[in-house]
Amino acid sequence: MQEFKDRLKELREERGLSMKELGLKIGVSDAAVCKWENGVSEPKITYVLRLAKFFECSTDFLLGVTDEYLFADYKKSEGELGVRRDMQGADLFFEKCGK
């Protein structure tokens, strides 16, 4: 399984985003994203949740605990993300958290 730093970089690059673009989408600087991807620091849990929601994956996948993407059918060979519409649980979680 991949480490968080490697998984984050892979997800960002697969979507064609720069560090700055990803940072803008989740509310951090490009320097913060750079530090996470280089293993210099790790994000606070609030940013882990924002990243998981943005990439439509589980936090376990993002953190490298599992290789199961969960909320999506990930087609690596095609380089695209086919999101299933079974994310009600995730939507409810984020709604209750006020995010």
PDB file of N, CA, C and O in Angstrom, residues 84 96-97:
ATOM      1  N   ARG A  84     -19.731   6.313  -8.303  1.00  0.00           N
ATOM      2  CA  ARG A  84     -21.036   5.709  -8.079  1.00  0.00           C
ATOM      3  C   ARG A  84     -21.885   6.674  -7.280  1.00  0.00           C
ATOM      4  O   ARG A  84     -21.395   7.528  -6.568  1.00  0.00           O
ATOM      5  N   LYS A  96     -23.325  16.674   8.606  1.00  0.00           N
ATOM      6  CA  LYS A  96     -23.367  16.746  10.070  1.00  0.00           C
ATOM      7  C   LYS A  96     -22.159  17.469  10.642  1.00  0.00           C
ATOM      8  O   LYS A  96     -22.233  18.111  11.676  1.00  0.00           O
ATOM      9  N   CYS A  97     -21.034  17.362   9.937  1.00  0.00           N
ATOM     10  CA  CYS A  97     -19.811  18.044  10.385  1.00  0.00           C
ATOM     11  C   CYS A  97     -19.827  19.521  10.025  1.00  0.00           C
ATOM     12  O   CYS A  97     -18.954  20.271  10.439  1.00  0.00           O
TER      13      CYS A  97
END
